[in-house]
JSON list of C-alpha atoms in Angstrom, two decimals:
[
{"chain": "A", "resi": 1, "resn": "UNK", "atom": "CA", "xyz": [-74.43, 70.57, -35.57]},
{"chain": "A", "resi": 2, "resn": "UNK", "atom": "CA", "xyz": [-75.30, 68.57, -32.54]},
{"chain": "A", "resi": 3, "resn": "UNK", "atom": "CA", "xyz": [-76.66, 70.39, -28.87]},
{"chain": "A", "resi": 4, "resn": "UNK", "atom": "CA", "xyz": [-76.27, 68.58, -25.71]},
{"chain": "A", "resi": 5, "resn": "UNK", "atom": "CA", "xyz": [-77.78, 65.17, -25.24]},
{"chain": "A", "resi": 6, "resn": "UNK", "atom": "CA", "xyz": [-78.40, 64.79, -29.45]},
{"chain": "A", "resi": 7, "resn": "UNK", "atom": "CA", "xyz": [-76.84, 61.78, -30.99]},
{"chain": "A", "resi": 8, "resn": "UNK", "atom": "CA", "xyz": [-76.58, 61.71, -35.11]},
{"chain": "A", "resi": 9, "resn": "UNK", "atom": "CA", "xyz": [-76.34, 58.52, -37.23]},
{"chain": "A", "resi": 10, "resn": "UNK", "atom": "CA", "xyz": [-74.38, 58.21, -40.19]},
{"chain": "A", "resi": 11, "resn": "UNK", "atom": "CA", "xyz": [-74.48, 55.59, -42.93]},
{"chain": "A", "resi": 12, "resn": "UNK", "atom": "CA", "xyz": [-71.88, 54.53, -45.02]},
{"chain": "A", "resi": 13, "resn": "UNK", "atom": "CA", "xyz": [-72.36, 52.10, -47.77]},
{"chain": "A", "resi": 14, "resn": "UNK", "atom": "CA", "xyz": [-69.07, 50.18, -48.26]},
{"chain": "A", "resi": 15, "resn": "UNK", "atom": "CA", "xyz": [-67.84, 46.93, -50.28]},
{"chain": "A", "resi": 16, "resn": "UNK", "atom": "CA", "xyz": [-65.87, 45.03, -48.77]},
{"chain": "A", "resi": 17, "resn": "UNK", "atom": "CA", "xyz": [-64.05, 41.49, -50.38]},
{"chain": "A", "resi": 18, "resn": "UNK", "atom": "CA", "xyz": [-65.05, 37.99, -50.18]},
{"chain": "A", "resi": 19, "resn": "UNK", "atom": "CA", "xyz": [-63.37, 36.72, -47.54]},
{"chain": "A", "resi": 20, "resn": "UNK", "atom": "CA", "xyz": [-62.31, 32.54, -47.92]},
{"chain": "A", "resi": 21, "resn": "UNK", "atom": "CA", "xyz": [-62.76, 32.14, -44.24]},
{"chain": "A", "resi": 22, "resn": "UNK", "atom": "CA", "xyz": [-64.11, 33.88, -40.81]},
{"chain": "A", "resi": 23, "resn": "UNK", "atom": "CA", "xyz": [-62.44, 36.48, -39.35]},
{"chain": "A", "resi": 24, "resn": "UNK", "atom": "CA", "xyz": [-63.17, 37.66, -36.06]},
{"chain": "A", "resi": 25, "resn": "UNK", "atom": "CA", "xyz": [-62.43, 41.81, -35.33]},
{"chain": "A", "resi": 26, "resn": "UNK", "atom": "CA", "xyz": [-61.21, 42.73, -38.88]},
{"chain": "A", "resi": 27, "resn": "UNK", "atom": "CA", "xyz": [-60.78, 46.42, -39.07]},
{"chain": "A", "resi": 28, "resn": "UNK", "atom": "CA", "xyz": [-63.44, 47.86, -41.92]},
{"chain": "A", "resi": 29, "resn": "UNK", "atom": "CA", "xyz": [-63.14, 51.56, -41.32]},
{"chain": "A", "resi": 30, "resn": "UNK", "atom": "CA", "xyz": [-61.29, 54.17, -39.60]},
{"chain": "A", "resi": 31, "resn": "UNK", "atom": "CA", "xyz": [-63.35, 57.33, -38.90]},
{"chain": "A", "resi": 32, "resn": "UNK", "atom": "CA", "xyz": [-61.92, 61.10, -37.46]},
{"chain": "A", "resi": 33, "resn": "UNK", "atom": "CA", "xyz": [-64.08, 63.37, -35.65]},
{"chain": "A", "resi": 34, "resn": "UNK", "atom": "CA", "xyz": [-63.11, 66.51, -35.21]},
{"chain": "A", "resi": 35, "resn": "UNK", "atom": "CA", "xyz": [-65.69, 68.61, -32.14]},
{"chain": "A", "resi": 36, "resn": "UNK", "atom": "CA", "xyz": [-65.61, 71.49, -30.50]},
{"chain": "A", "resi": 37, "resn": "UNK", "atom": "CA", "xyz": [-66.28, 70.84, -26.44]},
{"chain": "A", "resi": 38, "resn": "UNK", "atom": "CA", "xyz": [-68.05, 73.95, -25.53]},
{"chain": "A", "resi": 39, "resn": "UNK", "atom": "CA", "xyz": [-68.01, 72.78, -21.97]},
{"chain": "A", "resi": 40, "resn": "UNK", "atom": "CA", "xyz": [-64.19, 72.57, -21.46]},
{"chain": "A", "resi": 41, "resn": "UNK", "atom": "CA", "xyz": [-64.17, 75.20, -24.56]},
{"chain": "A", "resi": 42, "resn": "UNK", "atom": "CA", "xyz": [-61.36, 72.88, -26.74]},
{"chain": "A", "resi": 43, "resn": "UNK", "atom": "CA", "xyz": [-61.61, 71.42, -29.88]},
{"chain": "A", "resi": 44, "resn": "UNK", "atom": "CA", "xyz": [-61.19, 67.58, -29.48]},
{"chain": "A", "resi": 45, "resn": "UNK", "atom": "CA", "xyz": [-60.85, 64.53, -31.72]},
{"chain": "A", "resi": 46, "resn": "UNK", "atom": "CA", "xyz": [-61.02, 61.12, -31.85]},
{"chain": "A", "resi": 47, "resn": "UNK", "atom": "CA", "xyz": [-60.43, 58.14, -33.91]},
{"chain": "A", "resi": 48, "resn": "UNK", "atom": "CA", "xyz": [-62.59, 55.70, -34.45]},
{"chain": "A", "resi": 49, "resn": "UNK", "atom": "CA", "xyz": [-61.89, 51.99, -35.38]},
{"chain": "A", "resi": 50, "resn": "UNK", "atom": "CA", "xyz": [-64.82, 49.95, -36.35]},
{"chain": "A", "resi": 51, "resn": "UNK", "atom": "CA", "xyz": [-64.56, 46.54, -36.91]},
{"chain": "A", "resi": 52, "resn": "UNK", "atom": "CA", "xyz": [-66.80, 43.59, -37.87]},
{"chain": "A", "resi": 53, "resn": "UNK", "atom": "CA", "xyz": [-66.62, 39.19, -37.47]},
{"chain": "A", "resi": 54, "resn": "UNK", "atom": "CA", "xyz": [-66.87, 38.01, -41.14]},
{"chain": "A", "resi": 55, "resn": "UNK", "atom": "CA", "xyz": [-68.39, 35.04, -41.93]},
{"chain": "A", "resi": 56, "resn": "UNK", "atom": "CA", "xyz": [-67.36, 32.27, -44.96]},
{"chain": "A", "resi": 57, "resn": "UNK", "atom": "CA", "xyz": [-70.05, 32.02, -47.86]},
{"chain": "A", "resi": 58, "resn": "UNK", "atom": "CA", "xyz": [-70.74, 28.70, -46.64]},
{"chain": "A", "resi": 59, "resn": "UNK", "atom": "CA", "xyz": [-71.96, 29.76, -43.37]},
{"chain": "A", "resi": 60, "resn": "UNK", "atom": "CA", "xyz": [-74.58, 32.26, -44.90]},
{"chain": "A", "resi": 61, "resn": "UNK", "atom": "CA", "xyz": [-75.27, 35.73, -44.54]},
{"chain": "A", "resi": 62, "resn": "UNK", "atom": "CA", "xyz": [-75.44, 37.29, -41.03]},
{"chain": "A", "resi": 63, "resn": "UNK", "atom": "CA", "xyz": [-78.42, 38.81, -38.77]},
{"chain": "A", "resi": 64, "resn": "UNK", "atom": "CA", "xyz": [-79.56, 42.79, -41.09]},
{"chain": "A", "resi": 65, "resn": "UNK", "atom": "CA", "xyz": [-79.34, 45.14, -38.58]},
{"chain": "A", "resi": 66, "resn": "UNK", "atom": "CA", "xyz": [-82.76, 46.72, -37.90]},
{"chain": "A", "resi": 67, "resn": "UNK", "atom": "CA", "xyz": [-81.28, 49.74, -36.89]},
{"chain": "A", "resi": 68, "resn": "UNK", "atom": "CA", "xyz": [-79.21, 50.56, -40.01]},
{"chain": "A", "resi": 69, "resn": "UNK", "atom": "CA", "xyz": [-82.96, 49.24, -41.98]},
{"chain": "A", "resi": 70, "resn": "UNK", "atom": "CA", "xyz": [-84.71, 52.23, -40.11]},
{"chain": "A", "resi": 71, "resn": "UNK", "atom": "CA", "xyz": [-82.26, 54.78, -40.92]},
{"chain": "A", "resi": 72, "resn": "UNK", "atom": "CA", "xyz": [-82.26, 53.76, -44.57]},
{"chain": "A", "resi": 73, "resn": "UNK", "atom": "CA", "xyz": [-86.32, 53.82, -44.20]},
{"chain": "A", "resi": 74, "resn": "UNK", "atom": "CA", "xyz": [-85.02, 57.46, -42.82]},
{"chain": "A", "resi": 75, "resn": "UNK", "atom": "CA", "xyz": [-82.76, 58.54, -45.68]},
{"chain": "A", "resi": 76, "resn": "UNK", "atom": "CA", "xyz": [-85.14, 56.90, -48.22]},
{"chain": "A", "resi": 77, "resn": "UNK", "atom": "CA", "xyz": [-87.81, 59.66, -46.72]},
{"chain": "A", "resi": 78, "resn": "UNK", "atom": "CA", "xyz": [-85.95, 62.45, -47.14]},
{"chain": "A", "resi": 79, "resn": "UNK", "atom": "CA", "xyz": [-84.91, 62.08, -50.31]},
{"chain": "A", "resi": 80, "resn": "UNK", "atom": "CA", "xyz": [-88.80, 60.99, -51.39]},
{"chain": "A", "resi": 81, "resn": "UNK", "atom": "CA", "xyz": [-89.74, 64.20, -49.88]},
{"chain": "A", "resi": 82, "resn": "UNK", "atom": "CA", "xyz": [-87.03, 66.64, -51.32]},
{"chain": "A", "resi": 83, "resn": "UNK", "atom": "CA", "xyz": [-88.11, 64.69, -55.08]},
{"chain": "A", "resi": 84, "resn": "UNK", "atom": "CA", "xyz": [-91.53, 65.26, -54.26]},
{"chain": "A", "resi": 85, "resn": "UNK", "atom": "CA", "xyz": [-91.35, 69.10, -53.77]},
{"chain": "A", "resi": 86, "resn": "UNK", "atom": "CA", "xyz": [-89.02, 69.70, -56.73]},
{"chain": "A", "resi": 87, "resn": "UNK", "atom": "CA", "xyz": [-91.77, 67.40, -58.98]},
{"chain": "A", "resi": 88, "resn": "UNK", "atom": "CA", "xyz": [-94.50, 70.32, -56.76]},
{"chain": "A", "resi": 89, "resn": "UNK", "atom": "CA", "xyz": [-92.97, 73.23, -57.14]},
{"chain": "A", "resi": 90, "resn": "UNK", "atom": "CA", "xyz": [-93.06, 72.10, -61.03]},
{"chain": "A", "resi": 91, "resn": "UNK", "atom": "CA", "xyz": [-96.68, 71.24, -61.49]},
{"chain": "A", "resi": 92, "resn": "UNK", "atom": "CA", "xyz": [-96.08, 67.96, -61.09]},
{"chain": "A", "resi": 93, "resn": "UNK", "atom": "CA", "xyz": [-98.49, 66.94, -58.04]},
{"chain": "A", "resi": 94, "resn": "UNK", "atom": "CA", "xyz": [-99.41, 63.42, -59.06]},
{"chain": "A", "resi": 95, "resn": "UNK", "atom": "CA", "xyz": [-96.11, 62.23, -60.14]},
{"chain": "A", "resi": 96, "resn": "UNK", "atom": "CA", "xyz": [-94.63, 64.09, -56.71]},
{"chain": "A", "resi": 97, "resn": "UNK", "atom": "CA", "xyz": [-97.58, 61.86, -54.72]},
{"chain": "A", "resi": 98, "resn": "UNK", "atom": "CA", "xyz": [-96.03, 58.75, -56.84]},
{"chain": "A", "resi": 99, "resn": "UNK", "atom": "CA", "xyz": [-92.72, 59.24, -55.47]},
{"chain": "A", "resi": 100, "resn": "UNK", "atom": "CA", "xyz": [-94.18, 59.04, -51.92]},
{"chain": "A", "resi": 101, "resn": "UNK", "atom": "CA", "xyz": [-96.34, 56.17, -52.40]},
{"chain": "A", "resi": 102, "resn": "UNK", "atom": "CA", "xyz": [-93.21, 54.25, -53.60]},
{"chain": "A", "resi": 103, "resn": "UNK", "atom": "CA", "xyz": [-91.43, 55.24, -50.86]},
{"chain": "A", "resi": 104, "resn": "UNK", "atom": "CA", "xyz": [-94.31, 53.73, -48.50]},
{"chain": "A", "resi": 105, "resn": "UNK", "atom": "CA", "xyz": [-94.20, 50.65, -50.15]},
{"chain": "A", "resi": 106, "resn": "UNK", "atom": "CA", "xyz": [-90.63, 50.28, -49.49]},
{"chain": "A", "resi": 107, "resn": "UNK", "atom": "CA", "xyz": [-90.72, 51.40, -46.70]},
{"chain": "A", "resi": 108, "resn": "UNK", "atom": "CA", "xyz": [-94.06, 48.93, -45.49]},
{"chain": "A", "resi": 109, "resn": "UNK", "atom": "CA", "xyz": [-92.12, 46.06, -46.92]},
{"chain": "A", "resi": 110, "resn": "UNK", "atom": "CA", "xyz": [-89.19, 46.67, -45.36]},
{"chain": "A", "resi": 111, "resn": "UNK", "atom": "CA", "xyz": [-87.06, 44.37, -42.21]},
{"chain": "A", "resi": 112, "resn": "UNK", "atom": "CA", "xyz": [-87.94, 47.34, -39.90]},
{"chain": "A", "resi": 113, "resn": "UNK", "atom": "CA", "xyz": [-91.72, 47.72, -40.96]},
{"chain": "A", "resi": 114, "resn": "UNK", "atom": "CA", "xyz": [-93.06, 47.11, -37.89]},
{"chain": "A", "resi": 115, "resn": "UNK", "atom": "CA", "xyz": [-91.03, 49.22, -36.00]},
{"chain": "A", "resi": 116, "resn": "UNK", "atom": "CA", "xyz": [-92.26, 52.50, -34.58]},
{"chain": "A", "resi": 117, "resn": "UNK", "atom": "CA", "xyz": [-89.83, 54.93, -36.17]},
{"chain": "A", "resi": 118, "resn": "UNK", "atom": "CA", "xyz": [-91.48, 53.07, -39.95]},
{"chain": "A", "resi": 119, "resn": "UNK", "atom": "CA", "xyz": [-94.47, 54.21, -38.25]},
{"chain": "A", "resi": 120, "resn": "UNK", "atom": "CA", "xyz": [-93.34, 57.46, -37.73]},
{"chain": "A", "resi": 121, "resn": "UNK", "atom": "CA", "xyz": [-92.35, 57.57, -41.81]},
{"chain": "A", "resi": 122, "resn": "UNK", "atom": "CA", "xyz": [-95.48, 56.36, -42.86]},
{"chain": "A", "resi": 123, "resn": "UNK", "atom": "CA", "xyz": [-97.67, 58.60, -41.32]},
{"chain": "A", "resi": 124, "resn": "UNK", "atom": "CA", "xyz": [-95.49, 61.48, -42.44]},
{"chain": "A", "resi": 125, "resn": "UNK", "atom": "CA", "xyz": [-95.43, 60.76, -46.08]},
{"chain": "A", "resi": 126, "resn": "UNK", "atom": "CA", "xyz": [-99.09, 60.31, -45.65]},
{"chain": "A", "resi": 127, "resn": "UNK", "atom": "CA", "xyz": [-99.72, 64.05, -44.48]},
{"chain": "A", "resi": 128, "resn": "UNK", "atom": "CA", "xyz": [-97.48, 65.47, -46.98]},
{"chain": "A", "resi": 129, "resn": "UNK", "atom": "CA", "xyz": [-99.36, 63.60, -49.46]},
{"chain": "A", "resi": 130, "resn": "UNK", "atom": "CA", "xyz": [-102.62, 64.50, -48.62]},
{"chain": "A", "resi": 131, "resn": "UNK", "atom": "CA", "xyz": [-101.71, 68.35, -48.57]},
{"chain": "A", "resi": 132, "resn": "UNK", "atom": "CA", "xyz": [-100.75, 67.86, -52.58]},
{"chain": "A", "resi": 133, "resn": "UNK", "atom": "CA", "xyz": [-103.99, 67.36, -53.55]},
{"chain": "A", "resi": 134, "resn": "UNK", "atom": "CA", "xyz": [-104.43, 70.87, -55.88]},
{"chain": "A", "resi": 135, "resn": "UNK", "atom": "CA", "xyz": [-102.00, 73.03, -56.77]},
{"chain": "A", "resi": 136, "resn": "UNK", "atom": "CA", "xyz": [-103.34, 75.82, -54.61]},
{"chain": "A", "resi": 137, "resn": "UNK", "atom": "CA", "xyz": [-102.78, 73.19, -51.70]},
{"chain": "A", "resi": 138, "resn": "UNK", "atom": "CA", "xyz": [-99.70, 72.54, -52.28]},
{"chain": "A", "resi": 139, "resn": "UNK", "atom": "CA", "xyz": [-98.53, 76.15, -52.17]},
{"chain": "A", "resi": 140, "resn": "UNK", "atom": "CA", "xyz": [-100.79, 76.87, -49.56]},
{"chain": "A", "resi": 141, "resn": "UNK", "atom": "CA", "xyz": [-98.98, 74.19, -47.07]},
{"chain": "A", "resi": 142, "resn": "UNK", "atom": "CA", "xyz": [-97.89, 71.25, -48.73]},
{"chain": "A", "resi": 143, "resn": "UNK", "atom": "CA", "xyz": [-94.79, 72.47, -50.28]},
{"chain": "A", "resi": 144, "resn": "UNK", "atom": "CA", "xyz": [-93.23, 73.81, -46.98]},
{"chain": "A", "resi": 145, "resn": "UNK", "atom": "CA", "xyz": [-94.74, 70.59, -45.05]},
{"chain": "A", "resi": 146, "resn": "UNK", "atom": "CA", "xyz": [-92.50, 68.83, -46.86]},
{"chain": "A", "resi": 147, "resn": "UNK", "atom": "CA", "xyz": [-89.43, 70.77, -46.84]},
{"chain": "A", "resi": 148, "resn": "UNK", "atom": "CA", "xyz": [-89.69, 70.93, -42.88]},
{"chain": "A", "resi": 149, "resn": "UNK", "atom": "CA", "xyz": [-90.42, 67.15, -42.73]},
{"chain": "A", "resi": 150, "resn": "UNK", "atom": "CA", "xyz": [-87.44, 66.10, -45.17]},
{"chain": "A", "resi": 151, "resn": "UNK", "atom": "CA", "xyz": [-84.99, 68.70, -43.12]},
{"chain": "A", "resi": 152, "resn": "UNK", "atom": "CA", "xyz": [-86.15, 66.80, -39.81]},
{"chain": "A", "resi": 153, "resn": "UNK", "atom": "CA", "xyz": [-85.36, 63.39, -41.35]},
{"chain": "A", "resi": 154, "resn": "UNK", "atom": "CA", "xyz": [-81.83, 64.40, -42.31]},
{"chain": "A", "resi": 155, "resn": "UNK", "atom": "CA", "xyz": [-81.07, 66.50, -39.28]},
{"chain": "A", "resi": 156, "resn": "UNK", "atom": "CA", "xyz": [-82.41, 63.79, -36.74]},
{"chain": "A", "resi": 157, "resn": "UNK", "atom": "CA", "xyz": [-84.17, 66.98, -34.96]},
{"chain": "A", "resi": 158, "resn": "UNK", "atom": "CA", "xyz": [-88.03, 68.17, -34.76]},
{"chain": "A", "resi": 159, "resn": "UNK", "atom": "CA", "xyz": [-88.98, 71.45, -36.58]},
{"chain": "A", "resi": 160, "resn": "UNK", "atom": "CA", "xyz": [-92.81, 70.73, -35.71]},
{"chain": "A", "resi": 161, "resn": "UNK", "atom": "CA", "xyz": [-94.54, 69.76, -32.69]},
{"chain": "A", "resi": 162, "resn": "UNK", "atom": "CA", "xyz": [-96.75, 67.35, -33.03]},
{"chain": "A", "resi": 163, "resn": "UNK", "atom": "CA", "xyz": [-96.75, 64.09, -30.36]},
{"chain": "A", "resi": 164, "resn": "UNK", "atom": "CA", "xyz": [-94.61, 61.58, -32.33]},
{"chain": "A", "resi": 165, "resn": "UNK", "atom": "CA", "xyz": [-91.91, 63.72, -33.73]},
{"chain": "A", "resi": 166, "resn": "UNK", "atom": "CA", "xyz": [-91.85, 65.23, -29.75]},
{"chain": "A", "resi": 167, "resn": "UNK", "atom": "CA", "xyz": [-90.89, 61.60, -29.35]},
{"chain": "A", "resi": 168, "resn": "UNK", "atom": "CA", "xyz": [-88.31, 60.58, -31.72]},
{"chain": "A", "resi": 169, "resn": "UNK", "atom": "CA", "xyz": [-86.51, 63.32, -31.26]},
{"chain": "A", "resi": 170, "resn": "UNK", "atom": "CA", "xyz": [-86.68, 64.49, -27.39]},
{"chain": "A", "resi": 171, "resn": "UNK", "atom": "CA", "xyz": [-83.87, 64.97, -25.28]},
{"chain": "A", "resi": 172, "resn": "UNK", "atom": "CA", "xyz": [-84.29, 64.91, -21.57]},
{"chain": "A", "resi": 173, "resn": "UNK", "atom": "CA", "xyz": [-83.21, 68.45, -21.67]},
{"chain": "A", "resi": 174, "resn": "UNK", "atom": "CA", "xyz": [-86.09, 69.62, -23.92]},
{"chain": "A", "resi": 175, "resn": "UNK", "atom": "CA", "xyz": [-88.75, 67.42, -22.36]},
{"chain": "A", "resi": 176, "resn": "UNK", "atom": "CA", "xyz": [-87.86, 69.56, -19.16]},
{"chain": "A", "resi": 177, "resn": "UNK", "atom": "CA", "xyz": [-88.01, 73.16, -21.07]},
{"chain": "A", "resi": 178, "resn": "UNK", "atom": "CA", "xyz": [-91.52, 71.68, -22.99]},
{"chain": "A", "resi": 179, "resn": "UNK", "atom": "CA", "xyz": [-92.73, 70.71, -19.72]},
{"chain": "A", "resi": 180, "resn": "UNK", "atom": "CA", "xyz": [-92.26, 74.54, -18.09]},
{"chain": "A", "resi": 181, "resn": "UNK", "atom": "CA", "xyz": [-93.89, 76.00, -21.13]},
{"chain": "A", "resi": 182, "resn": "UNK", "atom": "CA", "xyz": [-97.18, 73.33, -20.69]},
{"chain": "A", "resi": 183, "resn": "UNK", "atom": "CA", "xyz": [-98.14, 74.38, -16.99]},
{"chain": "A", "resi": 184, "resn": "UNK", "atom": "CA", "xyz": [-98.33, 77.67, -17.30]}
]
């Protein structure tokens, strides 16, 4: 479910073998997309080869990927969120505000802290949290707060509009229809 302009990231976690040497452009994974172009209205597909340089133990572990860190940090969310409202919708609040305060401290102690999108995490688990602070609260707002911020995290796409999520997740073609809506 992608509109024009949206991109989607996907992780995979994968073992691979020890390797006794380095190997330059092995072949790891082979991925098919099937899409529907709705601008030359055909269904397309393409194959994907993606391939990595692998290193001997001796020469030590390679660079972590901040990127794939920040969408774990993104993952990690959601599912902290969806936990959180089952624990809710059972009673639970303080164990449900656990589960997001764990998720902060991975998430603060994590390779891609200090990036913005961790930013971005933190402060959301922090609302949610604070709107689970009485049962009433929670069913009030809280609840749905976090259902709309755990669909967001898995979808890649705003369903609010407050300033930062307008800015993780802003295509040029919405920042032009958001624009027309603000001067009138």
């Amino acid at each position: 479910d992608l509109f024009s302009e949206e991109e989607r990231d996907i992780l995979v976690d994968i073992t691979i073998p020890r390797v006794s040497g380095e190997a330059c452009g092995q072949p790891l994974l082979v991925s098919h997309v099937r899409y529907m172009n709705v601008i030359e209205e055909r269904s397309c597909q393409q194959d994907i080869v993606t391939a990595i340089d692998r290193t001997s133990a001796e020469s030590g572990l390679g660079t972590a990927s901040s990127k794939v860190d920040q969408e774990r940090n993104r993952i990690r969310t959601a599912q902290a969120m969806e936990e959180a409202q089952r624990l809710g919708n059972q009673g639970q609040l303080e164990q449900a505000r656990q589960v997001l305060v764990l998720c902060e401290q991975a998430i603060a102690q994590s390779a891609s802290a200090p990036a913005p999108a961790s930013a971005m995490l933190l402060q959301d688990l922090q609302a949610v949290s604070s709107r689970m602070q009485s049962d009433h609260e929670y069913r009030a707002e809280g609840g749905h707060r976090l259902k709309n911020k755990a669909a967001k995290y898995y979808m890649q796409r705003a369903c609010e509009s407050d300033d930062l999520e307008v800015q993780a997740y802003t295509t040029s073609s919405k920042s032009m229809f958001r624009s027309v809506f603000k001067s009138k």
